[in-house]
Each structure stands twice: as structure tokens, then as C-alpha cells.
mmCIF file of C-alpha atoms in Angstrom:
data_model
loop_
_atom_site.group_PDB
_atom_site.id
_atom_site.type_symbol
_atom_site.label_atom_id
_atom_site.label_comp_id
_atom_site.label_asym_id
_atom_site.label_seq_id
_atom_site.Cartn_x
_atom_site.Cartn_y
_atom_site.Cartn_z
ATOM 1 C CA MET A 1 -34.690 34.276 -7.195
ATOM 2 C CA LEU A 2 -33.307 33.831 -10.711
ATOM 3 C CA ASP A 3 -29.936 32.213 -11.340
ATOM 4 C CA VAL A 4 -28.845 31.826 -14.977
ATOM 5 C CA ARG A 5 -25.834 29.537 -15.375
ATOM 6 C CA ARG A 6 -23.722 29.223 -18.527
ATOM 7 C CA LEU A 7 -26.705 29.717 -20.826
ATOM 8 C CA SER A 8 -25.991 29.186 -24.534
ATOM 9 C CA LEU A 9 -28.382 29.692 -27.409
ATOM 10 C CA SER A 10 -27.901 29.705 -31.178
ATOM 11 C CA PHE A 11 -30.056 30.136 -34.262
ATOM 12 C CA HIS A 12 -29.492 28.198 -37.473
ATOM 13 C CA GLU A 13 -29.275 31.322 -39.613
ATOM 14 C CA GLN A 14 -26.466 32.796 -37.497
ATOM 15 C CA THR A 15 -22.791 31.870 -37.578
ATOM 16 C CA GLN A 16 -22.242 33.203 -34.036
ATOM 17 C CA MET A 17 -23.852 32.210 -30.765
ATOM 18 C CA ALA A 18 -26.787 34.454 -29.930
ATOM 19 C CA VAL A 19 -26.092 33.796 -26.239
ATOM 20 C CA ASP A 20 -22.715 32.395 -25.279
ATOM 21 C CA ARG A 21 -22.316 30.824 -21.795
ATOM 22 C CA VAL A 22 -24.007 33.675 -19.964
ATOM 23 C CA SER A 23 -24.330 33.618 -16.177
ATOM 24 C CA PHE A 24 -26.053 36.140 -13.896
ATOM 25 C CA ASN A 25 -28.467 36.265 -10.983
ATOM 26 C CA ILE A 26 -31.303 38.434 -9.706
ATOM 27 C CA ARG A 27 -32.174 38.789 -6.049
ATOM 28 C CA ALA A 28 -35.800 38.824 -4.896
ATOM 29 C CA GLY A 29 -37.252 42.321 -4.975
ATOM 30 C CA SER A 30 -34.337 43.808 -6.944
ATOM 31 C CA THR A 31 -33.869 45.080 -10.486
ATOM 32 C CA LEU A 32 -31.115 43.880 -12.791
ATOM 33 C CA GLY A 33 -30.509 46.125 -15.778
ATOM 34 C CA LEU A 34 -29.355 44.045 -18.748
ATOM 35 C CA VAL A 35 -27.688 46.456 -21.159
ATOM 36 C CA GLY A 36 -25.942 46.255 -24.496
ATOM 37 C CA ALA A 37 -26.303 47.100 -28.148
ATOM 38 C CA SER A 38 -29.007 45.745 -30.433
ATOM 39 C CA GLY A 39 -28.139 42.175 -31.340
ATOM 40 C CA ALA A 40 -26.130 41.559 -28.160
ATOM 41 C CA GLY A 41 -28.453 38.713 -27.114
ATOM 42 C CA LYS A 42 -30.567 40.471 -24.479
ATOM 43 C CA SER A 43 -33.993 39.595 -25.899
ATOM 44 C CA SER A 44 -32.869 36.040 -26.619
ATOM 45 C CA ILE A 45 -32.108 35.657 -22.911
ATOM 46 C CA ALA A 46 -35.573 36.950 -22.006
ATOM 47 C CA ARG A 47 -37.243 34.452 -24.320
ATOM 48 C CA ALA A 48 -35.062 31.631 -23.042
ATOM 49 C CA ILE A 49 -36.071 32.381 -19.447
ATOM 50 C CA MET A 50 -39.725 32.165 -20.470
ATOM 51 C CA ARG A 51 -39.023 28.955 -22.455
ATOM 52 C CA LEU A 52 -40.198 30.603 -25.678
ATOM 53 C CA VAL A 53 -37.076 29.420 -27.498
ATOM 54 C CA GLU A 54 -34.972 26.291 -27.137
ATOM 55 C CA VAL A 55 -31.483 26.632 -25.682
ATOM 56 C CA ASP A 56 -28.322 24.707 -26.484
ATOM 57 C CA SER A 57 -27.071 24.288 -22.921
ATOM 58 C CA GLY A 58 -27.050 25.782 -19.439
ATOM 59 C CA GLU A 59 -29.396 26.131 -16.501
ATOM 60 C CA ILE A 60 -32.075 28.680 -15.584
ATOM 61 C CA LEU A 61 -32.913 28.298 -11.897
ATOM 62 C CA PHE A 62 -36.069 29.994 -10.654
ATOM 63 C CA ASN A 63 -36.226 29.755 -6.867
ATOM 64 C CA GLY A 64 -33.801 26.855 -7.115
ATOM 65 C CA GLU A 65 -35.658 24.845 -9.769
ATOM 66 C CA ASP A 66 -34.339 24.503 -13.326
ATOM 67 C CA ILE A 67 -36.909 25.886 -15.754
ATOM 68 C CA LEU A 68 -35.297 24.009 -18.641
ATOM 69 C CA ARG A 69 -36.007 20.642 -16.998
ATOM 70 C CA MET A 70 -39.637 21.291 -16.095
ATOM 71 C CA ASN A 71 -42.427 19.276 -17.652
ATOM 72 C CA SER A 72 -45.294 21.141 -19.310
ATOM 73 C CA GLN A 73 -47.524 21.132 -16.239
ATOM 74 C CA ARG A 74 -44.810 22.429 -13.917
ATOM 75 C CA LEU A 75 -43.738 25.000 -16.511
ATOM 76 C CA MET A 76 -47.277 26.348 -16.771
ATOM 77 C CA THR A 77 -47.417 26.796 -12.995
ATOM 78 C CA THR A 78 -44.061 28.549 -13.002
ATOM 79 C CA ARG A 79 -44.995 30.893 -15.858
ATOM 80 C CA GLN A 80 -47.750 32.264 -13.645
ATOM 81 C CA ARG A 81 -44.966 33.634 -11.433
ATOM 82 C CA MET A 82 -42.904 35.061 -14.319
ATOM 83 C CA GLN A 83 -44.288 37.524 -16.826
ATOM 84 C CA LEU A 84 -42.915 39.400 -19.841
ATOM 85 C CA VAL A 85 -43.620 42.964 -21.004
ATOM 86 C CA PHE A 86 -42.679 43.666 -24.618
ATOM 87 C CA GLN A 87 -41.256 46.725 -26.338
ATOM 88 C CA ASP A 88 -44.264 47.653 -28.475
ATOM 89 C CA PRO A 89 -47.381 47.722 -26.281
ATOM 90 C CA LEU A 90 -49.845 47.996 -29.168
ATOM 91 C CA ALA A 91 -48.338 45.029 -31.023
ATOM 92 C CA SER A 92 -48.450 42.933 -27.840
ATOM 93 C CA LEU A 93 -52.153 43.584 -27.232
ATOM 94 C CA SER A 94 -54.858 41.891 -29.282
ATOM 95 C CA PRO A 95 -56.814 44.517 -31.274
ATOM 96 C CA ARG A 96 -59.936 42.349 -31.029
ATOM 97 C CA ARG A 97 -60.020 42.190 -27.240
ATOM 98 C CA THR A 98 -61.254 44.815 -24.849
ATOM 99 C CA VAL A 99 -59.098 45.686 -21.867
ATOM 100 C CA GLU A 100 -61.361 43.548 -19.691
ATOM 101 C CA GLN A 101 -60.922 40.533 -21.976
ATOM 102 C CA THR A 102 -57.157 41.111 -22.107
ATOM 103 C CA LEU A 103 -56.837 41.167 -18.320
ATOM 104 C CA LEU A 104 -59.191 38.241 -17.745
ATOM 105 C CA GLU A 105 -57.401 35.970 -20.224
ATOM 106 C CA PRO A 106 -54.377 35.089 -18.019
ATOM 107 C CA LEU A 107 -56.613 34.588 -14.988
ATOM 108 C CA LYS A 108 -58.732 32.124 -16.952
ATOM 109 C CA HIS A 109 -55.666 30.462 -18.490
ATOM 110 C CA PHE A 110 -54.166 29.754 -15.070
ATOM 111 C CA ALA A 111 -57.597 29.072 -13.470
ATOM 112 C CA ILE A 112 -57.090 31.794 -10.847
ATOM 113 C CA GLY A 113 -60.229 32.378 -8.772
ATOM 114 C CA ASP A 114 -63.905 32.478 -9.685
ATOM 115 C CA ARG A 115 -65.491 35.200 -11.811
ATOM 116 C CA HIS A 116 -66.152 37.461 -8.829
ATOM 117 C CA HIS A 117 -62.529 37.166 -7.700
ATOM 118 C CA GLN A 118 -61.291 37.784 -11.230
ATOM 119 C CA GLN A 119 -63.331 40.968 -11.570
ATOM 120 C CA ASP A 120 -62.011 42.249 -8.245
ATOM 121 C CA LYS A 121 -58.491 41.349 -9.324
ATOM 122 C CA ILE A 122 -58.521 43.256 -12.608
ATOM 123 C CA ARG A 123 -60.064 46.328 -10.979
ATOM 124 C CA GLY A 124 -57.382 46.268 -8.323
ATOM 125 C CA ILE A 125 -54.655 45.941 -10.957
ATOM 126 C CA LEU A 126 -56.078 48.851 -12.961
ATOM 127 C CA HIS A 127 -55.868 50.993 -9.854
ATOM 128 C CA THR A 128 -52.285 49.832 -9.285
ATOM 129 C CA VAL A 129 -51.168 50.944 -12.771
ATOM 130 C CA GLY A 130 -53.098 54.224 -12.603
ATOM 131 C CA LEU A 131 -56.027 53.503 -14.924
ATOM 132 C CA ASP A 132 -59.740 54.075 -14.296
ATOM 133 C CA TYR A 133 -62.358 51.355 -14.481
ATOM 134 C CA ASP A 134 -64.021 52.954 -17.504
ATOM 135 C CA VAL A 135 -61.213 51.633 -19.733
ATOM 136 C CA LEU A 136 -62.452 48.045 -19.403
ATOM 137 C CA GLN A 137 -64.747 48.072 -22.442
ATOM 138 C CA ARG A 138 -62.359 49.937 -24.738
ATOM 139 C CA TYR A 139 -59.877 48.550 -27.268
ATOM 140 C CA PRO A 140 -56.081 49.048 -27.413
ATOM 141 C CA HIS A 141 -56.108 51.448 -30.379
ATOM 142 C CA GLN A 142 -58.250 53.869 -28.368
ATOM 143 C CA PHE A 143 -55.416 54.610 -25.937
ATOM 144 C CA SER A 144 -52.171 56.567 -25.987
ATOM 145 C CA SER A 145 -48.879 54.663 -26.096
ATOM 146 C CA GLY A 146 -48.317 55.269 -22.394
ATOM 147 C CA GLN A 147 -51.787 53.954 -21.532
ATOM 148 C CA GLN A 148 -51.209 50.931 -23.776
ATOM 149 C CA GLN A 149 -48.017 50.090 -21.885
ATOM 150 C CA ARG A 150 -49.860 50.459 -18.579
ATOM 151 C CA ILE A 151 -52.404 47.949 -19.864
ATOM 152 C CA ALA A 152 -49.605 45.593 -20.917
ATOM 153 C CA ILE A 153 -48.032 45.906 -17.460
ATOM 154 C CA ALA A 154 -51.432 45.315 -15.841
ATOM 155 C CA ARG A 155 -51.811 42.113 -17.868
ATOM 156 C CA ALA A 156 -48.390 40.963 -16.648
ATOM 157 C CA LEU A 157 -49.227 41.807 -13.019
ATOM 158 C CA VAL A 158 -52.639 40.201 -12.881
ATOM 159 C CA THR A 159 -51.184 36.744 -12.089
ATOM 160 C CA SER A 160 -49.189 38.196 -9.127
ATOM 161 C CA PRO A 161 -45.742 37.316 -10.520
ATOM 162 C CA ASP A 162 -42.507 37.228 -8.516
ATOM 163 C CA LEU A 163 -40.433 38.198 -11.566
ATOM 164 C CA LEU A 164 -41.287 40.613 -14.359
ATOM 165 C CA ILE A 165 -39.120 40.782 -17.486
ATOM 166 C CA ALA A 166 -39.346 44.147 -19.242
ATOM 167 C CA ASP A 167 -37.811 43.878 -22.719
ATOM 168 C CA GLU A 168 -37.160 47.443 -23.966
ATOM 169 C CA ALA A 169 -40.472 48.284 -22.323
ATOM 170 C CA VAL A 170 -40.070 52.071 -22.545
ATOM 171 C CA SER A 171 -37.867 52.499 -25.607
ATOM 172 C CA SER A 172 -40.785 53.213 -27.952
ATOM 173 C CA LEU A 173 -42.283 55.866 -25.653
ATOM 174 C CA ASP A 174 -41.486 59.567 -25.601
ATOM 175 C CA VAL A 175 -39.427 60.931 -22.713
ATOM 176 C CA SER A 176 -42.321 62.201 -20.586
ATOM 177 C CA ILE A 177 -44.216 58.911 -20.892
ATOM 178 C CA GLN A 178 -40.999 56.992 -20.184
ATOM 179 C CA ALA A 179 -40.662 58.820 -16.887
ATOM 180 C CA GLN A 180 -44.221 57.874 -15.896
ATOM 181 C CA ILE A 181 -43.716 54.181 -16.687
ATOM 182 C CA LEU A 182 -40.365 54.102 -14.867
ATOM 183 C CA GLN A 183 -41.985 55.672 -11.831
ATOM 184 C CA LEU A 184 -44.725 53.042 -12.033
ATOM 185 C CA ILE A 185 -42.130 50.230 -12.139
ATOM 186 C CA GLN A 186 -40.354 51.658 -9.095
ATOM 187 C CA THR A 187 -43.666 51.875 -7.237
ATOM 188 C CA LEU A 188 -44.538 48.285 -8.133
ATOM 189 C CA GLN A 189 -41.209 47.048 -6.856
ATOM 190 C CA ARG A 190 -41.501 48.992 -3.620
ATOM 191 C CA GLU A 191 -45.119 48.016 -2.889
ATOM 192 C CA LEU A 192 -45.282 44.484 -4.315
ATOM 193 C CA GLY A 193 -41.685 43.304 -3.914
ATOM 194 C CA ILE A 194 -41.428 42.167 -7.545
ATOM 195 C CA ALA A 195 -38.020 41.405 -9.031
ATOM 196 C CA PHE A 196 -37.318 42.922 -12.460
ATOM 197 C CA LEU A 197 -35.086 41.971 -15.338
ATOM 198 C CA PHE A 198 -35.025 45.301 -17.159
ATOM 199 C CA ILE A 199 -33.580 44.997 -20.654
ATOM 200 C CA SER A 200 -32.508 48.167 -22.424
ATOM 201 C CA HIS A 201 -29.893 49.822 -24.623
ATOM 202 C CA ASP A 202 -30.563 53.145 -22.906
ATOM 203 C CA LEU A 203 -28.141 53.698 -20.024
ATOM 204 C CA ALA A 204 -29.985 56.806 -18.818
ATOM 205 C CA VAL A 205 -33.154 54.768 -18.290
ATOM 206 C CA VAL A 206 -31.365 51.860 -16.633
ATOM 207 C CA ARG A 207 -29.506 54.184 -14.291
ATOM 208 C CA GLN A 208 -32.802 55.395 -12.826
ATOM 209 C CA ILE A 209 -34.146 52.040 -11.706
ATOM 210 C CA ALA A 210 -31.492 49.281 -11.641
ATOM 211 C CA ASP A 211 -29.866 47.924 -8.487
ATOM 212 C CA ASP A 212 -27.340 45.940 -10.515
ATOM 213 C CA ILE A 213 -26.063 46.101 -14.091
ATOM 214 C CA ALA A 214 -25.093 43.291 -16.469
ATOM 215 C CA VAL A 215 -23.340 44.238 -19.720
ATOM 216 C CA MET A 216 -23.797 42.167 -22.897
ATOM 217 C CA PHE A 217 -21.568 42.302 -25.977
ATOM 218 C CA ARG A 218 -22.173 40.006 -28.966
ATOM 219 C CA GLY A 219 -23.669 37.168 -26.998
ATOM 220 C CA GLN A 220 -21.363 37.297 -23.998
ATOM 221 C CA LEU A 221 -21.844 38.885 -20.599
ATOM 222 C CA LEU A 222 -18.716 40.930 -19.882
ATOM 223 C CA GLU A 223 -19.513 42.474 -16.509
ATOM 224 C CA GLN A 224 -22.085 42.298 -13.708
ATOM 225 C CA SER A 225 -21.804 44.993 -11.080
ATOM 226 C CA PRO A 226 -23.798 46.963 -8.497
ATOM 227 C CA ALA A 227 -25.270 49.918 -10.377
ATOM 228 C CA ASP A 228 -23.587 52.625 -8.322
ATOM 229 C CA LEU A 229 -20.195 51.012 -8.885
ATOM 230 C CA PHE A 230 -20.833 50.487 -12.591
ATOM 231 C CA PHE A 231 -21.683 54.142 -13.244
ATOM 232 C CA SER A 232 -18.910 55.506 -11.035
ATOM 233 C CA LYS A 233 -16.093 53.079 -11.798
ATOM 234 C CA PRO A 234 -16.785 50.366 -14.412
ATOM 235 C CA SER A 235 -14.177 47.627 -14.736
ATOM 236 C CA HIS A 236 -14.454 46.106 -18.211
ATOM 237 C CA PRO A 237 -12.993 48.161 -21.107
ATOM 238 C CA TYR A 238 -16.273 47.780 -23.026
ATOM 239 C CA SER A 239 -18.226 49.168 -20.060
ATOM 240 C CA LYS A 240 -15.801 52.083 -19.870
ATOM 241 C CA THR A 241 -16.043 52.701 -23.615
ATOM 242 C CA LEU A 242 -19.826 52.538 -23.518
ATOM 243 C CA LEU A 243 -20.096 55.049 -20.692
ATOM 244 C CA ALA A 244 -17.425 57.354 -22.128
ATOM 245 C CA PHE A 245 -19.175 57.437 -25.493
ATOM 246 C CA ALA A 246 -22.504 58.254 -23.902
ATOM 247 C CA ARG A 247 -21.109 60.940 -21.613
ATOM 248 C CA ASN A 248 -19.530 62.754 -24.534
ATOM 249 C CA GLU A 249 -23.023 63.248 -25.939
ATOM 250 C CA SER A 250 -24.693 64.574 -22.773
ATOM 251 C CA PRO A 251 -24.341 64.448 -18.965
ATOM 252 C CA LEU A 252 -26.497 61.338 -19.045
ATOM 253 C CA PRO A 253 -26.237 58.712 -21.804
ATOM 254 C CA LEU A 254 -28.470 59.379 -24.761
ATOM 255 C CA PRO A 255 -31.059 56.841 -25.932
ATOM 256 C CA GLY A 256 -29.491 54.522 -28.462
ATOM 257 C CA ALA A 257 -25.921 55.297 -27.396
ATOM 258 C CA ALA A 258 -24.992 51.644 -27.059
ATOM 259 C CA TRP A 259 -26.373 50.848 -30.508
ATOM 260 C CA GLN A 260 -24.566 53.785 -32.124
ATOM 261 C CA LEU A 261 -21.308 52.762 -30.498
ATOM 262 C CA ASP A 262 -21.608 49.168 -31.651
ATOM 263 C CA ARG A 263 -22.082 50.236 -35.274
ATOM 264 C CA GLY A 264 -18.568 51.663 -35.244
ATOM 265 C CA LEU A 265 -16.894 48.611 -33.757
ATOM 266 C CA GLN A 266 -15.202 45.961 -35.841
ATOM 267 C CA LYS A 267 -17.076 42.726 -36.291
ATOM 268 C CA VAL A 268 -15.316 39.798 -34.680
ATOM 269 C CA GLY A 269 -16.153 36.144 -34.310
ATOM 270 C CA HIS A 270 -16.418 34.093 -31.156
ATOM 271 C CA GLY A 271 -13.261 32.037 -31.017
ATOM 272 C CA SER A 272 -10.436 31.362 -28.607
ATOM 273 C CA ASN A 273 -9.961 35.062 -27.896
ATOM 274 C CA CYS A 274 -11.724 37.878 -26.096
ATOM 275 C CA VAL A 275 -14.839 38.919 -28.000
ATOM 276 C CA PHE A 276 -13.932 42.591 -27.483
ATOM 277 C CA ALA A 277 -10.211 42.230 -28.308
ATOM 278 C CA SER A 278 -10.305 43.863 -31.760
ATOM 279 C CA ASN A 279 -11.780 47.039 -30.301
ATOM 280 C CA CYS A 280 -10.223 47.154 -26.842
ATOM 281 C CA PRO A 281 -8.009 50.138 -25.960
ATOM 282 C CA ASP A 282 -6.323 48.021 -23.261
ATOM 283 C CA LYS A 283 -5.653 45.004 -25.469
ATOM 284 C CA MET A 284 -2.754 42.728 -24.539
ATOM 285 C CA PRO A 285 -1.287 39.832 -26.590
ATOM 286 C CA VAL A 286 -3.128 37.279 -24.454
ATOM 287 C CA CYS A 287 -6.466 38.879 -25.388
ATOM 288 C CA GLU A 288 -6.158 37.605 -28.979
ATOM 289 C CA GLN A 289 -4.861 34.209 -27.920
ATOM 290 C CA GLN A 290 -7.052 33.132 -25.040
ATOM 291 C CA GLU A 291 -10.600 33.777 -23.903
ATOM 292 C CA PRO A 292 -10.660 35.474 -20.493
ATOM 293 C CA PRO A 293 -12.270 33.711 -17.530
ATOM 294 C CA ARG A 294 -15.167 35.135 -15.548
ATOM 295 C CA GLN A 295 -13.638 36.555 -12.395
ATOM 296 C CA LYS A 296 -14.978 38.007 -9.170
ATOM 297 C CA ILE A 297 -13.596 41.368 -8.133
ATOM 298 C CA GLU A 298 -13.577 41.973 -4.399
ATOM 299 C CA GLN A 299 -14.431 45.496 -3.338
ATOM 300 C CA ARG A 300 -14.022 46.927 0.145
ATOM 301 C CA ASN A 301 -17.362 47.156 1.981
ATOM 302 C CA GLN A 302 -19.089 45.329 -0.854
ATOM 303 C CA PRO A 303 -21.662 42.818 0.499
ATOM 304 C CA ALA A 304 -21.211 39.222 -0.621
ATOM 305 C CA TRP A 305 -24.756 39.049 -1.955
ATOM 306 C CA ARG A 306 -23.977 41.791 -4.507
ATOM 307 C CA PRO A 307 -20.981 40.348 -6.365
ATOM 308 C CA HIS A 308 -18.971 42.114 -9.022
ATOM 309 C CA TRP A 309 -17.987 39.879 -11.944
ATOM 310 C CA VAL A 310 -15.868 40.757 -14.952
ATOM 311 C CA LYS A 311 -14.645 38.795 -17.952
ATOM 312 C CA CYS A 312 -11.297 40.399 -18.786
ATOM 313 C CA HIS A 313 -7.600 39.471 -18.779
ATOM 314 C CA LEU A 314 -6.743 42.740 -17.038
ATOM 315 C CA TYR A 315 -7.815 41.043 -13.809
ATOM 316 C CA ASP A 316 -6.032 37.713 -14.293
ATOM 317 C CA LYS A 317 -3.268 38.340 -11.766
ATOM 318 C CA ALA A 318 -5.045 40.451 -9.178
ATOM 319 C CA SER A 319 -8.738 39.910 -8.641
ATOM 320 C CA THR A 320 -9.007 41.847 -5.374
ATOM 321 C CA HIS A 321 -9.353 45.628 -5.409
ATOM 322 C CA ASP A 322 -9.490 47.654 -2.218
ATOM 323 C CA ASN A 323 -10.429 50.953 -3.815
#
């Protein structure tokens, strides 16, 4: 459904690339967990997919069509099928609009149905996200954080999207509310067949819902792997370090583990070397001399439609593993 190819993005105030030749894909009806520390480029990728920021180069194919080459009319039609849920639900909802006005706005914007159809649609969506109809005339500040995020998800679902991008959508919620929203996302995927790009720094959260994992480090994507393989036997040294750090704190990674780990790593620039070389426990001379290629690792009994990619010199000579 979504195929991102060598996407690069920079901001004038930064000396490094915010997103540096990133490639990944998401299958229809699946969830890709995009993980990494704060500042790794995850949110920049989300905004690039939605065409909220300009990119330097690359392609973003949505059902085979490059979003970056769409004219305004075609882009508007496509955005109806892709929606974004933000980290802070209250900040993403207008304080001056009732829930009814909030949910009707995208339907009116995309000219979806007549008023009767629109009313039926928003009532159906409220039921889907577990809210009663009596919330329609209330304002965002009158709800709990969990209810606010349900409203934000309802707004994203009201256009019947094929892809939903959740950018740290549960990180501001307490643990019990997180569990409810994650259960809701799993239900939506099972019943509606929606694909998710789930962005988070919290490995414990991602582990619960992701089919595949993509690991970001300072603008580069270092590994994409089926989730079960990633958590049982990660390939890239950064993935291993990230998981080892988290597991030392608790049986499951603690919230913020990736961010805490990154604070202790040396800052390095993007040059002709591996971006993780200065911190890598498996560093070789070539790591500081040459940037590693993106390589496919073959696994026994691994289906072709769930590839395992890694960007590391450790796999230069042998890219096929039978274990």
C-alpha cells in the first residue's frame, strides 16, 4: 500500500539531514512500527507522507502512485484515504468546535455525502471508537485524555482511510488509557482492514501491535524486520543495543528507553561512514571509511512479502542466514 523510496528531507536550521535516503513499505491491513529516539526523523517522515513538508528527493508511492508528483486536486483526493493522528489529542482538536463540528469538518471538506449521510457516518464512527452519542455537543476540554484521543481517532476514521499514521499517539496517555487505545487500534485494523504507520519511541507499546518494525537512527533507517524476528533476534547493532538497554530496565522496554539511550551516545555527522560507527560495539575499520549498503537478509521460512533489511557492514559478505 505504501512504498517509501530513498526519501530525503532537510531543514535549513539543521546541519544534518532530518531524513536521509529512507526506504520502507507497508502492506495493506498491516502495522509498521517506526521506532527510534526523539529527533531520529520519525515525525518528519509522517509529515512528508502527508505532504505537510517539502522533501529534497525520493518517492512516496501510495497504491503505486507517487504522492510527491500529485497535483493539488489529486492530492486532496488521496489525503481522504490517508489520515494522521497526533501525539497530543487536546492540542490537535479545536477548542471552539464541538465534537459534532469536529467530525463533520472532514466530511464537508471532502464533500462526502449529504447531511443525512454525514450524521449517520459520525454516529457510526462514535460507536466504533467506543463513545456515546451524547458527546456530540460537548467541547474537547470536557473530556479525559483518553476520550480526547478517541475523538481524534474518530476524526481520522470518518473519511474511511486506507492508511492511518499514528505519531506518538499514546505517549502522552497514562498506562491504563494507553492499553485501551492500543486495543482500539487493533480492533480497527481487524474489523476495517486499515494499515497503520505507528510511530513511537516506546518499544513495549510497539511490540503489542506491530507486524513489522523499522528502526531509525539520526535520519537513517538501519533495519526493517518482521516484529517477531526483531524482538527475538535483531540484526543491526543499534537494534541490539536498544533492546538490551530496555531489557536491563524491565522485562519489557520502558517508555522513553530509546530516548534515554540516545542521550548517552556520541554525536556523529552524516558522512562517508556508518552513522552508528562511533557507538557500535561491533565496529570494524570499514565502518568509519564507507557507508554500509542496505542489504536483504534471507531467513529460512520467511515469506518474500515480509523482507528483512539491514544497513550494516557485518552483512557485506554473507547476506543469507539460515538460522
